[in-house]
Every structure is written in structure tokens, then in C-alpha cells.
Amino acid sequence: MENGAAPTAPAVIVAIDGPSGTGKSSTSKAVAAQLGLSYLDTGAQYRAITWWMVTNGIDTDDPRAVAAAAEKPEILSGTDPGNPTITVDGVDVAGPIRSQEVTSKVSAVSAVPEVRTRITELQRAIAGAAVTGIVVEGRDIGTTVLPDADLKIFLTASAEARAARRSGELKDADLKATQEALVKRDAADAGRKTSPLAKADDAVEVDTTDLTLQQVIECVVTLVEEKRAAR
């Protein structure tokens, strides 16, 4: 240490994977904020490129059309956990990418190998530039995007619990329809050939079904702090 500077915690890359409704985003943002880390919502990037495809009239059911356009949009992700921004070609799309239309098409777009290659490169560049470390959340972070992450966590929960949480987020959404949509999305993400949703062999699994959000956050913070201390 120079000039009596206080020691800083070593940079740590944390990969948090899991299906929708497990508390992934809320947990990841809170952990990053609490520990002074950057934050990246990779799902937002796939939603952003899907939004661009829809907005520009690309047939999202045509993999060749999607592949041909994959390099066109400029996607920028802010990594402040307190205000994670995302723009496409300079347009703030944080709101529009959460629309039902985008939600219904994102799995098909995400399954196209050219899209995954493009977005994976973006994700690795962002993680590599995070000086203090970063929490990256998604579905294939520990297995494909950042296989050498310092800590890998896989959040899971029952379909019923996940649907109940998502219905609450969506304000009065039909619980049964929400659960069916989640199960369908899981099957699509787990079944795709390129980078399917899967738990990394060396990931720590955390079942959030019976845990409050604060309990999940505390659990993950403890895991990260233990990893830092061991380095």
C-alpha cells in the first residue's frame, strides 16, 4: 500500500443464473450495491435486441432474418446497480423492453446463435472492464459467458412461488397464465442448442422458494464475502 491508503477488497466476478421469478434481478442489484460492485442484467440485453428486431420489422420467427440483423443495433448497458440503464442506438429502452410483446419473443431471438455470440461478446467486455468487480445475472453466465467467474450462484424456486412473485410484479396478472408462461419460457431456454439455461457444475444452488428477498440477499453477500476473504 502507498501513502497509507486503506486496503481495498479484491475485485470479484460473480455469476448469478437461474430462471425468471427466483429473485435474481433484485438480489443481484442489492448485492452489487451493498458490496460496491458493478451490475449487469444480461436479460435486458437480450430484451433490447429483441425490441430492436420488433421495432425494425424483423420477423423474429425467422432465425436467418434475426441472424442477419444481429450486428446492427448498438446496445449500451449502464452498470450502476442503483440505476442500471440500457439504450439501443441512443434510445432509452428500459421501459419498452419489458412489454408483453418483447417478453413473448425474447426466447426465440435469444436462441439464434449469432445473437448469443454478439451479446456474449458485449457481456465479456463489460465484465472485463469492471475494475472493482461485478455481479452478472442471466441464464448462461456461469456455464458460457464467464465460466471462470470467481463465484457462481444458481437461484431456483418452485414454479408456484415464481409465478406468484411475477404476478405481483405484473400487477394483477393471471396467476395460472403467468405460471404457464414461466414454465414455457424455462423449457425454451433450457432446450435451446446454444448456451441453454443450466446450472454450472461448480455453482452454489440457492432455493429461494421459502426465503424472503432479504434472506436471499444476505445469503449471497455472505458467499461473496467468503470468496473475497479466501483470495
mmCIF file with all atom_site columns, C-alpha atoms in Angstrom:
data_model
loop_
_atom_site.group_PDB
_atom_site.id
_atom_site.type_symbol
_atom_site.label_atom_id
_atom_site.label_alt_id
_atom_site.label_comp_id
_atom_site.label_asym_id
_atom_site.label_entity_id
_atom_site.label_seq_id
_atom_site.pdbx_PDB_ins_code
_atom_site.Cartn_x
_atom_site.Cartn_y
_atom_site.Cartn_z
_atom_site.occupancy
_atom_site.B_iso_or_equiv
_atom_site.pdbx_formal_charge
_atom_site.auth_seq_id
_atom_site.auth_comp_id
_atom_site.auth_asym_id
_atom_site.auth_atom_id
_atom_site.pdbx_PDB_model_num
ATOM 1   C CA . MET A 1 1   ? 0.000   0.000   0.000   1.00 0.00 ? 1   MET A CA 1
ATOM 2   C CA . GLU A 1 2   ? 1.187   3.501   -0.830  1.00 0.00 ? 2   GLU A CA 1
ATOM 3   C CA . ASN A 1 3   ? 0.707   6.681   1.184   1.00 0.00 ? 3   ASN A CA 1
ATOM 4   C CA . GLY A 1 4   ? -1.130  4.787   3.920   1.00 0.00 ? 4   GLY A CA 1
ATOM 5   C CA . ALA A 1 5   ? -4.057  4.012   1.624   1.00 0.00 ? 5   ALA A CA 1
ATOM 6   C CA . ALA A 1 6   ? -6.689  1.717   3.068   1.00 0.00 ? 6   ALA A CA 1
ATOM 7   C CA . PRO A 1 7   ? -6.673  -1.809  1.678   1.00 0.00 ? 7   PRO A CA 1
ATOM 8   C CA . THR A 1 8   ? -9.313  -2.453  -0.935  1.00 0.00 ? 8   THR A CA 1
ATOM 9   C CA . ALA A 1 9   ? -11.234 -5.680  -1.337  1.00 0.00 ? 9   ALA A CA 1
ATOM 10  C CA . PRO A 1 10  ? -10.054 -7.739  -4.305  1.00 0.00 ? 10  PRO A CA 1
ATOM 11  C CA . ALA A 1 11  ? -12.160 -7.480  -7.452  1.00 0.00 ? 11  ALA A CA 1
ATOM 12  C CA . VAL A 1 12  ? -14.556 -10.386 -7.725  1.00 0.00 ? 12  VAL A CA 1
ATOM 13  C CA . ILE A 1 13  ? -16.693 -11.560 -10.628 1.00 0.00 ? 13  ILE A CA 1
ATOM 14  C CA . VAL A 1 14  ? -19.984 -13.083 -9.501  1.00 0.00 ? 14  VAL A CA 1
ATOM 15  C CA . ALA A 1 15  ? -22.226 -15.009 -11.898 1.00 0.00 ? 15  ALA A CA 1
ATOM 16  C CA . ILE A 1 16  ? -25.856 -15.394 -10.826 1.00 0.00 ? 16  ILE A CA 1
ATOM 17  C CA . ASP A 1 17  ? -28.008 -17.626 -13.023 1.00 0.00 ? 17  ASP A CA 1
ATOM 18  C CA . GLY A 1 18  ? -31.498 -19.048 -12.787 1.00 0.00 ? 18  GLY A CA 1
ATOM 19  C CA . PRO A 1 19  ? -34.961 -18.909 -14.315 1.00 0.00 ? 19  PRO A CA 1
ATOM 20  C CA . SER A 1 20  ? -37.412 -15.998 -14.080 1.00 0.00 ? 20  SER A CA 1
ATOM 21  C CA . GLY A 1 21  ? -39.091 -15.253 -10.770 1.00 0.00 ? 21  GLY A CA 1
ATOM 22  C CA . THR A 1 22  ? -36.339 -16.518 -8.488  1.00 0.00 ? 22  THR A CA 1
ATOM 23  C CA . GLY A 1 23  ? -35.410 -13.046 -7.252  1.00 0.00 ? 23  GLY A CA 1
ATOM 24  C CA . LYS A 1 24  ? -32.371 -12.885 -9.496  1.00 0.00 ? 24  LYS A CA 1
ATOM 25  C CA . SER A 1 25  ? -32.507 -9.216  -10.514 1.00 0.00 ? 25  SER A CA 1
ATOM 26  C CA . SER A 1 26  ? -33.476 -7.832  -7.110  1.00 0.00 ? 26  SER A CA 1
ATOM 27  C CA . THR A 1 27  ? -30.831 -9.951  -5.405  1.00 0.00 ? 27  THR A CA 1
ATOM 28  C CA . SER A 1 28  ? -28.091 -9.123  -7.897  1.00 0.00 ? 28  SER A CA 1
ATOM 29  C CA . LYS A 1 29  ? -28.679 -5.362  -7.752  1.00 0.00 ? 29  LYS A CA 1
ATOM 30  C CA . ALA A 1 30  ? -28.817 -5.333  -3.956  1.00 0.00 ? 30  ALA A CA 1
ATOM 31  C CA . VAL A 1 31  ? -25.677 -7.450  -3.556  1.00 0.00 ? 31  VAL A CA 1
ATOM 32  C CA . ALA A 1 32  ? -23.754 -5.289  -6.033  1.00 0.00 ? 32  ALA A CA 1
ATOM 33  C CA . ALA A 1 33  ? -24.848 -2.092  -4.302  1.00 0.00 ? 33  ALA A CA 1
ATOM 34  C CA . GLN A 1 34  ? -24.027 -3.417  -0.831  1.00 0.00 ? 34  GLN A CA 1
ATOM 35  C CA . LEU A 1 35  ? -20.557 -4.630  -1.824  1.00 0.00 ? 35  LEU A CA 1
ATOM 36  C CA . GLY A 1 36  ? -19.591 -1.759  -4.143  1.00 0.00 ? 36  GLY A CA 1
ATOM 37  C CA . LEU A 1 37  ? -19.635 -3.875  -7.300  1.00 0.00 ? 37  LEU A CA 1
ATOM 38  C CA . SER A 1 38  ? -20.844 -3.120  -10.810 1.00 0.00 ? 38  SER A CA 1
ATOM 39  C CA . TYR A 1 39  ? -24.001 -4.852  -12.025 1.00 0.00 ? 39  TYR A CA 1
ATOM 40  C CA . LEU A 1 40  ? -25.111 -6.251  -15.374 1.00 0.00 ? 40  LEU A CA 1
ATOM 41  C CA . ASP A 1 41  ? -28.573 -7.525  -16.284 1.00 0.00 ? 41  ASP A CA 1
ATOM 42  C CA . THR A 1 42  ? -27.847 -9.701  -19.320 1.00 0.00 ? 42  THR A CA 1
ATOM 43  C CA . GLY A 1 43  ? -31.515 -10.491 -19.817 1.00 0.00 ? 43  GLY A CA 1
ATOM 44  C CA . ALA A 1 44  ? -32.104 -6.805  -20.513 1.00 0.00 ? 44  ALA A CA 1
ATOM 45  C CA . GLN A 1 45  ? -29.581 -7.003  -23.344 1.00 0.00 ? 45  GLN A CA 1
ATOM 46  C CA . TYR A 1 46  ? -31.466 -9.863  -24.994 1.00 0.00 ? 46  TYR A CA 1
ATOM 47  C CA . ARG A 1 47  ? -34.699 -7.960  -24.497 1.00 0.00 ? 47  ARG A CA 1
ATOM 48  C CA . ALA A 1 48  ? -33.070 -4.882  -26.032 1.00 0.00 ? 48  ALA A CA 1
ATOM 49  C CA . ILE A 1 49  ? -32.015 -6.666  -29.204 1.00 0.00 ? 49  ILE A CA 1
ATOM 50  C CA . THR A 1 50  ? -35.475 -8.275  -29.376 1.00 0.00 ? 50  THR A CA 1
ATOM 51  C CA . TRP A 1 51  ? -37.079 -4.833  -29.040 1.00 0.00 ? 51  TRP A CA 1
ATOM 52  C CA . TRP A 1 52  ? -34.898 -3.588  -31.903 1.00 0.00 ? 52  TRP A CA 1
ATOM 53  C CA . MET A 1 53  ? -35.918 -6.532  -34.094 1.00 0.00 ? 53  MET A CA 1
ATOM 54  C CA . VAL A 1 54  ? -39.616 -5.909  -33.418 1.00 0.00 ? 54  VAL A CA 1
ATOM 55  C CA . THR A 1 55  ? -39.305 -2.144  -33.908 1.00 0.00 ? 55  THR A CA 1
ATOM 56  C CA . ASN A 1 56  ? -37.475 -2.597  -37.207 1.00 0.00 ? 56  ASN A CA 1
ATOM 57  C CA . GLY A 1 57  ? -39.897 -5.138  -38.616 1.00 0.00 ? 57  GLY A CA 1
ATOM 58  C CA . ILE A 1 58  ? -37.611 -8.165  -38.446 1.00 0.00 ? 58  ILE A CA 1
ATOM 59  C CA . ASP A 1 59  ? -39.524 -11.461 -38.392 1.00 0.00 ? 59  ASP A CA 1
ATOM 60  C CA . THR A 1 60  ? -38.484 -12.858 -35.014 1.00 0.00 ? 60  THR A CA 1
ATOM 61  C CA . ASP A 1 61  ? -39.736 -16.295 -36.038 1.00 0.00 ? 61  ASP A CA 1
ATOM 62  C CA . ASP A 1 62  ? -37.194 -16.376 -38.890 1.00 0.00 ? 62  ASP A CA 1
ATOM 63  C CA . PRO A 1 63  ? -33.781 -17.285 -37.429 1.00 0.00 ? 63  PRO A CA 1
ATOM 64  C CA . ARG A 1 64  ? -31.986 -16.322 -40.643 1.00 0.00 ? 64  ARG A CA 1
ATOM 65  C CA . ALA A 1 65  ? -33.517 -12.839 -40.644 1.00 0.00 ? 65  ALA A CA 1
ATOM 66  C CA . VAL A 1 66  ? -32.656 -12.375 -36.976 1.00 0.00 ? 66  VAL A CA 1
ATOM 67  C CA . ALA A 1 67  ? -29.089 -13.625 -37.552 1.00 0.00 ? 67  ALA A CA 1
ATOM 68  C CA . ALA A 1 68  ? -28.582 -11.244 -40.470 1.00 0.00 ? 68  ALA A CA 1
ATOM 69  C CA . ALA A 1 69  ? -29.563 -8.248  -38.308 1.00 0.00 ? 69  ALA A CA 1
ATOM 70  C CA . ALA A 1 70  ? -27.794 -9.274  -35.081 1.00 0.00 ? 70  ALA A CA 1
ATOM 71  C CA . GLU A 1 71  ? -24.818 -6.926  -35.539 1.00 0.00 ? 71  GLU A CA 1
ATOM 72  C CA . LYS A 1 72  ? -26.860 -3.834  -36.456 1.00 0.00 ? 72  LYS A CA 1
ATOM 73  C CA . PRO A 1 73  ? -28.152 -2.341  -33.160 1.00 0.00 ? 73  PRO A CA 1
ATOM 74  C CA . GLU A 1 74  ? -25.779 -0.524  -30.812 1.00 0.00 ? 74  GLU A CA 1
ATOM 75  C CA . ILE A 1 75  ? -26.550 -1.700  -27.278 1.00 0.00 ? 75  ILE A CA 1
ATOM 76  C CA . LEU A 1 76  ? -25.101 0.100   -24.260 1.00 0.00 ? 76  LEU A CA 1
ATOM 77  C CA . SER A 1 77  ? -25.614 -1.115  -20.694 1.00 0.00 ? 77  SER A CA 1
ATOM 78  C CA . GLY A 1 78  ? -25.006 1.036   -17.627 1.00 0.00 ? 78  GLY A CA 1
ATOM 79  C CA . THR A 1 79  ? -23.549 -0.919  -14.700 1.00 0.00 ? 79  THR A CA 1
ATOM 80  C CA . ASP A 1 80  ? -24.595 1.209   -11.713 1.00 0.00 ? 80  ASP A CA 1
ATOM 81  C CA . PRO A 1 81  ? -26.737 -1.124  -9.556  1.00 0.00 ? 81  PRO A CA 1
ATOM 82  C CA . GLY A 1 82  ? -28.670 1.888   -8.295  1.00 0.00 ? 82  GLY A CA 1
ATOM 83  C CA . ASN A 1 83  ? -29.591 2.976   -11.817 1.00 0.00 ? 83  ASN A CA 1
ATOM 84  C CA . PRO A 1 84  ? -28.935 0.237   -14.401 1.00 0.00 ? 84  PRO A CA 1
ATOM 85  C CA . THR A 1 85  ? -29.567 1.894   -17.770 1.00 0.00 ? 85  THR A CA 1
ATOM 86  C CA . ILE A 1 86  ? -29.859 0.382   -21.237 1.00 0.00 ? 86  ILE A CA 1
ATOM 87  C CA . THR A 1 87  ? -30.017 2.121   -24.592 1.00 0.00 ? 87  THR A CA 1
ATOM 88  C CA . VAL A 1 88  ? -30.329 0.931   -28.175 1.00 0.00 ? 88  VAL A CA 1
ATOM 89  C CA . ASP A 1 89  ? -28.945 3.278   -30.840 1.00 0.00 ? 89  ASP A CA 1
ATOM 90  C CA . GLY A 1 90  ? -29.049 6.025   -28.226 1.00 0.00 ? 90  GLY A CA 1
ATOM 91  C CA . VAL A 1 91  ? -32.682 5.413   -27.236 1.00 0.00 ? 91  VAL A CA 1
ATOM 92  C CA . ASP A 1 92  ? -33.563 4.639   -23.605 1.00 0.00 ? 92  ASP A CA 1
ATOM 93  C CA . VAL A 1 93  ? -35.397 1.306   -23.783 1.00 0.00 ? 93  VAL A CA 1
ATOM 94  C CA . ALA A 1 94  ? -35.520 0.378   -20.075 1.00 0.00 ? 94  ALA A CA 1
ATOM 95  C CA . GLY A 1 95  ? -39.334 0.595   -20.164 1.00 0.00 ? 95  GLY A CA 1
ATOM 96  C CA . PRO A 1 96  ? -40.195 -0.700  -23.659 1.00 0.00 ? 96  PRO A CA 1
ATOM 97  C CA . ILE A 1 97  ? -38.140 -3.894  -23.316 1.00 0.00 ? 97  ILE A CA 1
ATOM 98  C CA . ARG A 1 98  ? -40.468 -5.061  -20.525 1.00 0.00 ? 98  ARG A CA 1
ATOM 99  C CA . SER A 1 99  ? -43.531 -5.071  -22.792 1.00 0.00 ? 99  SER A CA 1
ATOM 100 C CA . GLN A 1 100 ? -45.518 -8.266  -23.262 1.00 0.00 ? 100 GLN A CA 1
ATOM 101 C CA . GLU A 1 101 ? -44.639 -8.289  -26.962 1.00 0.00 ? 101 GLU A CA 1
ATOM 102 C CA . VAL A 1 102 ? -40.915 -8.333  -26.242 1.00 0.00 ? 102 VAL A CA 1
ATOM 103 C CA . THR A 1 103 ? -41.393 -10.889 -23.461 1.00 0.00 ? 103 THR A CA 1
ATOM 104 C CA . SER A 1 104 ? -43.222 -13.230 -25.832 1.00 0.00 ? 104 SER A CA 1
ATOM 105 C CA . LYS A 1 105 ? -40.489 -13.038 -28.485 1.00 0.00 ? 105 LYS A CA 1
ATOM 106 C CA . VAL A 1 106 ? -37.251 -12.860 -26.499 1.00 0.00 ? 106 VAL A CA 1
ATOM 107 C CA . SER A 1 107 ? -36.746 -16.641 -26.205 1.00 0.00 ? 107 SER A CA 1
ATOM 108 C CA . ALA A 1 108 ? -36.907 -17.095 -29.988 1.00 0.00 ? 108 ALA A CA 1
ATOM 109 C CA . VAL A 1 109 ? -34.470 -14.257 -30.627 1.00 0.00 ? 109 VAL A CA 1
ATOM 110 C CA . SER A 1 110 ? -32.152 -15.387 -27.825 1.00 0.00 ? 110 SER A CA 1
ATOM 111 C CA . ALA A 1 111 ? -31.948 -18.886 -29.306 1.00 0.00 ? 111 ALA A CA 1
ATOM 112 C CA . VAL A 1 112 ? -30.304 -17.632 -32.514 1.00 0.00 ? 112 VAL A CA 1
ATOM 113 C CA . PRO A 1 113 ? -26.548 -18.429 -32.278 1.00 0.00 ? 113 PRO A CA 1
ATOM 114 C CA . GLU A 1 114 ? -25.489 -15.169 -33.942 1.00 0.00 ? 114 GLU A CA 1
ATOM 115 C CA . VAL A 1 115 ? -27.441 -13.195 -31.358 1.00 0.00 ? 115 VAL A CA 1
ATOM 116 C CA . ARG A 1 116 ? -25.886 -15.103 -28.478 1.00 0.00 ? 116 ARG A CA 1
ATOM 117 C CA . THR A 1 117 ? -22.401 -14.620 -29.907 1.00 0.00 ? 117 THR A CA 1
ATOM 118 C CA . ARG A 1 118 ? -22.950 -10.871 -30.268 1.00 0.00 ? 118 ARG A CA 1
ATOM 119 C CA . ILE A 1 119 ? -24.415 -10.395 -26.789 1.00 0.00 ? 119 ILE A CA 1
ATOM 120 C CA . THR A 1 120 ? -21.899 -12.723 -25.124 1.00 0.00 ? 120 THR A CA 1
ATOM 121 C CA . GLU A 1 121 ? -19.052 -10.614 -26.528 1.00 0.00 ? 121 GLU A CA 1
ATOM 122 C CA . LEU A 1 122 ? -20.679 -7.483  -25.087 1.00 0.00 ? 122 LEU A CA 1
ATOM 123 C CA . GLN A 1 123 ? -21.093 -9.149  -21.702 1.00 0.00 ? 123 GLN A CA 1
ATOM 124 C CA . ARG A 1 124 ? -17.487 -10.338 -21.521 1.00 0.00 ? 124 ARG A CA 1
ATOM 125 C CA . ALA A 1 125 ? -16.210 -6.875  -22.460 1.00 0.00 ? 125 ALA A CA 1
ATOM 126 C CA . ILE A 1 126 ? -18.287 -5.233  -19.724 1.00 0.00 ? 126 ILE A CA 1
ATOM 127 C CA . ALA A 1 127 ? -17.209 -7.780  -17.098 1.00 0.00 ? 127 ALA A CA 1
ATOM 128 C CA . GLY A 1 128 ? -13.581 -7.421  -18.126 1.00 0.00 ? 128 GLY A CA 1
ATOM 129 C CA . ALA A 1 129 ? -13.719 -3.651  -17.695 1.00 0.00 ? 129 ALA A CA 1
ATOM 130 C CA . ALA A 1 130 ? -15.232 -3.749  -14.188 1.00 0.00 ? 130 ALA A CA 1
ATOM 131 C CA . VAL A 1 131 ? -12.336 -2.568  -12.041 1.00 0.00 ? 131 VAL A CA 1
ATOM 132 C CA . THR A 1 132 ? -13.890 -3.257  -8.634  1.00 0.00 ? 132 THR A CA 1
ATOM 133 C CA . GLY A 1 133 ? -15.695 -6.433  -9.722  1.00 0.00 ? 133 GLY A CA 1
ATOM 134 C CA . ILE A 1 134 ? -19.174 -7.121  -10.990 1.00 0.00 ? 134 ILE A CA 1
ATOM 135 C CA . VAL A 1 135 ? -22.335 -9.130  -10.415 1.00 0.00 ? 135 VAL A CA 1
ATOM 136 C CA . VAL A 1 136 ? -23.583 -10.506 -13.730 1.00 0.00 ? 136 VAL A CA 1
ATOM 137 C CA . GLU A 1 137 ? -27.029 -12.088 -13.791 1.00 0.00 ? 137 GLU A CA 1
ATOM 138 C CA . GLY A 1 138 ? -28.591 -14.191 -16.515 1.00 0.00 ? 138 GLY A CA 1
ATOM 139 C CA . ARG A 1 139 ? -29.184 -17.742 -17.645 1.00 0.00 ? 139 ARG A CA 1
ATOM 140 C CA . ASP A 1 140 ? -25.842 -18.907 -19.040 1.00 0.00 ? 140 ASP A CA 1
ATOM 141 C CA . ILE A 1 141 ? -23.303 -16.740 -17.229 1.00 0.00 ? 141 ILE A CA 1
ATOM 142 C CA . GLY A 1 142 ? -21.575 -19.408 -15.171 1.00 0.00 ? 142 GLY A CA 1
ATOM 143 C CA . THR A 1 143 ? -21.693 -22.003 -17.935 1.00 0.00 ? 143 THR A CA 1
ATOM 144 C CA . THR A 1 144 ? -20.900 -19.999 -21.082 1.00 0.00 ? 144 THR A CA 1
ATOM 145 C CA . VAL A 1 145 ? -20.325 -16.269 -20.691 1.00 0.00 ? 145 VAL A CA 1
ATOM 146 C CA . LEU A 1 146 ? -17.996 -16.247 -17.673 1.00 0.00 ? 146 LEU A CA 1
ATOM 147 C CA . PRO A 1 147 ? -17.006 -19.869 -16.989 1.00 0.00 ? 147 PRO A CA 1
ATOM 148 C CA . ASP A 1 148 ? -14.041 -18.638 -14.927 1.00 0.00 ? 148 ASP A CA 1
ATOM 149 C CA . ALA A 1 149 ? -16.140 -16.402 -12.658 1.00 0.00 ? 149 ALA A CA 1
ATOM 150 C CA . ASP A 1 150 ? -14.856 -16.268 -9.080  1.00 0.00 ? 150 ASP A CA 1
ATOM 151 C CA . LEU A 1 151 ? -18.253 -17.264 -7.695  1.00 0.00 ? 151 LEU A CA 1
ATOM 152 C CA . LYS A 1 152 ? -21.201 -18.903 -9.431  1.00 0.00 ? 152 LYS A CA 1
ATOM 153 C CA . ILE A 1 153 ? -24.659 -18.970 -7.896  1.00 0.00 ? 153 ILE A CA 1
ATOM 154 C CA . PHE A 1 154 ? -27.765 -20.645 -9.300  1.00 0.00 ? 154 PHE A CA 1
ATOM 155 C CA . LEU A 1 155 ? -31.049 -19.379 -7.876  1.00 0.00 ? 155 LEU A CA 1
ATOM 156 C CA . THR A 1 156 ? -34.071 -21.628 -8.091  1.00 0.00 ? 156 THR A CA 1
ATOM 157 C CA . ALA A 1 157 ? -37.625 -21.750 -6.724  1.00 0.00 ? 157 ALA A CA 1
ATOM 158 C CA . SER A 1 158 ? -40.837 -23.671 -7.281  1.00 0.00 ? 158 SER A CA 1
ATOM 159 C CA . ALA A 1 159 ? -42.913 -22.708 -10.312 1.00 0.00 ? 159 ALA A CA 1
ATOM 160 C CA . GLU A 1 160 ? -45.745 -21.721 -7.980  1.00 0.00 ? 160 GLU A CA 1
ATOM 161 C CA . ALA A 1 161 ? -43.579 -19.338 -5.956  1.00 0.00 ? 161 ALA A CA 1
ATOM 162 C CA . ARG A 1 162 ? -42.044 -17.816 -9.062  1.00 0.00 ? 162 ARG A CA 1
ATOM 163 C CA . ALA A 1 163 ? -45.438 -17.260 -10.688 1.00 0.00 ? 163 ALA A CA 1
ATOM 164 C CA . ALA A 1 164 ? -46.780 -15.620 -7.541  1.00 0.00 ? 164 ALA A CA 1
ATOM 165 C CA . ARG A 1 165 ? -43.823 -13.224 -7.446  1.00 0.00 ? 165 ARG A CA 1
ATOM 166 C CA . ARG A 1 166 ? -44.063 -12.402 -11.128 1.00 0.00 ? 166 ARG A CA 1
ATOM 167 C CA . SER A 1 167 ? -47.825 -11.855 -10.888 1.00 0.00 ? 167 SER A CA 1
ATOM 168 C CA . GLY A 1 168 ? -47.184 -9.370  -8.111  1.00 0.00 ? 168 GLY A CA 1
ATOM 169 C CA . GLU A 1 169 ? -44.635 -7.582  -10.295 1.00 0.00 ? 169 GLU A CA 1
ATOM 170 C CA . LEU A 1 170 ? -47.065 -7.510  -13.214 1.00 0.00 ? 170 LEU A CA 1
ATOM 171 C CA . LYS A 1 171 ? -49.919 -6.081  -11.121 1.00 0.00 ? 171 LYS A CA 1
ATOM 172 C CA . ASP A 1 172 ? -52.939 -8.385  -11.057 1.00 0.00 ? 172 ASP A CA 1
ATOM 173 C CA . ALA A 1 173 ? -51.643 -10.711 -13.760 1.00 0.00 ? 173 ALA A CA 1
ATOM 174 C CA . ASP A 1 174 ? -53.468 -14.025 -14.022 1.00 0.00 ? 174 ASP A CA 1
ATOM 175 C CA . LEU A 1 175 ? -51.549 -16.430 -11.774 1.00 0.00 ? 175 LEU A CA 1
ATOM 176 C CA . LYS A 1 176 ? -52.196 -19.576 -13.817 1.00 0.00 ? 176 LYS A CA 1
ATOM 177 C CA . ALA A 1 177 ? -51.344 -17.869 -17.101 1.00 0.00 ? 177 ALA A CA 1
ATOM 178 C CA . THR A 1 178 ? -48.192 -16.418 -15.554 1.00 0.00 ? 178 THR A CA 1
ATOM 179 C CA . GLN A 1 179 ? -47.098 -19.845 -14.294 1.00 0.00 ? 179 GLN A CA 1
ATOM 180 C CA . GLU A 1 180 ? -47.742 -21.423 -17.691 1.00 0.00 ? 180 GLU A CA 1
ATOM 181 C CA . ALA A 1 181 ? -45.722 -18.684 -19.384 1.00 0.00 ? 181 ALA A CA 1
ATOM 182 C CA . LEU A 1 182 ? -42.817 -19.179 -16.962 1.00 0.00 ? 182 LEU A CA 1
ATOM 183 C CA . VAL A 1 183 ? -42.771 -22.932 -17.484 1.00 0.00 ? 183 VAL A CA 1
ATOM 184 C CA . LYS A 1 184 ? -42.882 -22.433 -21.258 1.00 0.00 ? 184 LYS A CA 1
ATOM 185 C CA . ARG A 1 185 ? -40.002 -19.935 -21.089 1.00 0.00 ? 185 ARG A CA 1
ATOM 186 C CA . ASP A 1 186 ? -37.969 -22.324 -18.906 1.00 0.00 ? 186 ASP A CA 1
ATOM 187 C CA . ALA A 1 187 ? -38.449 -25.134 -21.418 1.00 0.00 ? 187 ALA A CA 1
ATOM 188 C CA . ALA A 1 188 ? -37.423 -22.909 -24.320 1.00 0.00 ? 188 ALA A CA 1
ATOM 189 C CA . ASP A 1 189 ? -34.337 -21.599 -22.530 1.00 0.00 ? 189 ASP A CA 1
ATOM 190 C CA . ALA A 1 190 ? -33.261 -24.993 -21.201 1.00 0.00 ? 190 ALA A CA 1
ATOM 191 C CA . GLY A 1 191 ? -33.897 -26.702 -24.527 1.00 0.00 ? 191 GLY A CA 1
ATOM 192 C CA . ARG A 1 192 ? -32.086 -24.374 -26.910 1.00 0.00 ? 192 ARG A CA 1
ATOM 193 C CA . LYS A 1 193 ? -28.949 -25.745 -28.557 1.00 0.00 ? 193 LYS A CA 1
ATOM 194 C CA . THR A 1 194 ? -26.780 -22.675 -27.945 1.00 0.00 ? 194 THR A CA 1
ATOM 195 C CA . SER A 1 195 ? -25.963 -21.852 -24.313 1.00 0.00 ? 195 SER A CA 1
ATOM 196 C CA . PRO A 1 196 ? -29.058 -23.338 -22.652 1.00 0.00 ? 196 PRO A CA 1
ATOM 197 C CA . LEU A 1 197 ? -30.238 -22.374 -19.186 1.00 0.00 ? 197 LEU A CA 1
ATOM 198 C CA . ALA A 1 198 ? -28.298 -24.712 -16.910 1.00 0.00 ? 198 ALA A CA 1
ATOM 199 C CA . LYS A 1 199 ? -26.597 -24.825 -13.537 1.00 0.00 ? 199 LYS A CA 1
ATOM 200 C CA . ALA A 1 200 ? -22.802 -24.827 -13.738 1.00 0.00 ? 200 ALA A CA 1
ATOM 201 C CA . ASP A 1 201 ? -21.175 -27.842 -12.104 1.00 0.00 ? 201 ASP A CA 1
ATOM 202 C CA . ASP A 1 202 ? -19.351 -25.607 -9.623  1.00 0.00 ? 202 ASP A CA 1
ATOM 203 C CA . ALA A 1 203 ? -22.275 -23.281 -8.870  1.00 0.00 ? 203 ALA A CA 1
ATOM 204 C CA . VAL A 1 204 ? -23.795 -22.892 -5.413  1.00 0.00 ? 204 VAL A CA 1
ATOM 205 C CA . GLU A 1 205 ? -27.539 -23.573 -5.654  1.00 0.00 ? 205 GLU A CA 1
ATOM 206 C CA . VAL A 1 206 ? -29.835 -21.417 -3.537  1.00 0.00 ? 206 VAL A CA 1
ATOM 207 C CA . ASP A 1 207 ? -33.517 -22.377 -3.378  1.00 0.00 ? 207 ASP A CA 1
ATOM 208 C CA . THR A 1 208 ? -35.435 -19.156 -2.764  1.00 0.00 ? 208 THR A CA 1
ATOM 209 C CA . THR A 1 209 ? -38.922 -20.712 -2.525  1.00 0.00 ? 209 THR A CA 1
ATOM 210 C CA . ASP A 1 210 ? -39.277 -20.211 1.224   1.00 0.00 ? 210 ASP A CA 1
ATOM 211 C CA . LEU A 1 211 ? -36.859 -17.318 1.657   1.00 0.00 ? 211 LEU A CA 1
ATOM 212 C CA . THR A 1 212 ? -37.597 -13.610 1.800   1.00 0.00 ? 212 THR A CA 1
ATOM 213 C CA . LEU A 1 213 ? -35.704 -11.378 -0.606  1.00 0.00 ? 213 LEU A CA 1
ATOM 214 C CA . GLN A 1 214 ? -33.626 -10.032 2.270   1.00 0.00 ? 214 GLN A CA 1
ATOM 215 C CA . GLN A 1 215 ? -32.656 -13.563 3.300   1.00 0.00 ? 215 GLN A CA 1
ATOM 216 C CA . VAL A 1 216 ? -31.539 -14.363 -0.244  1.00 0.00 ? 216 VAL A CA 1
ATOM 217 C CA . ILE A 1 217 ? -29.510 -11.144 -0.400  1.00 0.00 ? 217 ILE A CA 1
ATOM 218 C CA . GLU A 1 218 ? -27.837 -11.909 2.928   1.00 0.00 ? 218 GLU A CA 1
ATOM 219 C CA . CYS A 1 219 ? -27.019 -15.435 1.769   1.00 0.00 ? 219 CYS A CA 1
ATOM 220 C CA . VAL A 1 220 ? -25.387 -14.240 -1.443  1.00 0.00 ? 220 VAL A CA 1
ATOM 221 C CA . VAL A 1 221 ? -23.500 -11.406 0.278   1.00 0.00 ? 221 VAL A CA 1
ATOM 222 C CA . THR A 1 222 ? -22.055 -13.944 2.710   1.00 0.00 ? 222 THR A CA 1
ATOM 223 C CA . LEU A 1 223 ? -20.970 -16.192 -0.173  1.00 0.00 ? 223 LEU A CA 1
ATOM 224 C CA . VAL A 1 224 ? -19.243 -13.277 -1.925  1.00 0.00 ? 224 VAL A CA 1
ATOM 225 C CA . GLU A 1 225 ? -17.517 -12.105 1.253   1.00 0.00 ? 225 GLU A CA 1
ATOM 226 C CA . GLU A 1 226 ? -16.262 -15.631 1.925   1.00 0.00 ? 226 GLU A CA 1
ATOM 227 C CA . LYS A 1 227 ? -14.890 -15.789 -1.610  1.00 0.00 ? 227 LYS A CA 1
ATOM 228 C CA . ARG A 1 228 ? -13.161 -12.427 -1.189  1.00 0.00 ? 228 ARG A CA 1
ATOM 229 C CA . ALA A 1 229 ? -11.645 -13.477 2.122   1.00 0.00 ? 229 ALA A CA 1
ATOM 230 C CA . ALA A 1 230 ? -10.246 -16.648 0.579   1.00 0.00 ? 230 ALA A CA 1
ATOM 231 C CA . ARG A 1 231 ? -8.419  -14.755 -2.165  1.00 0.00 ? 231 ARG A CA 1
#
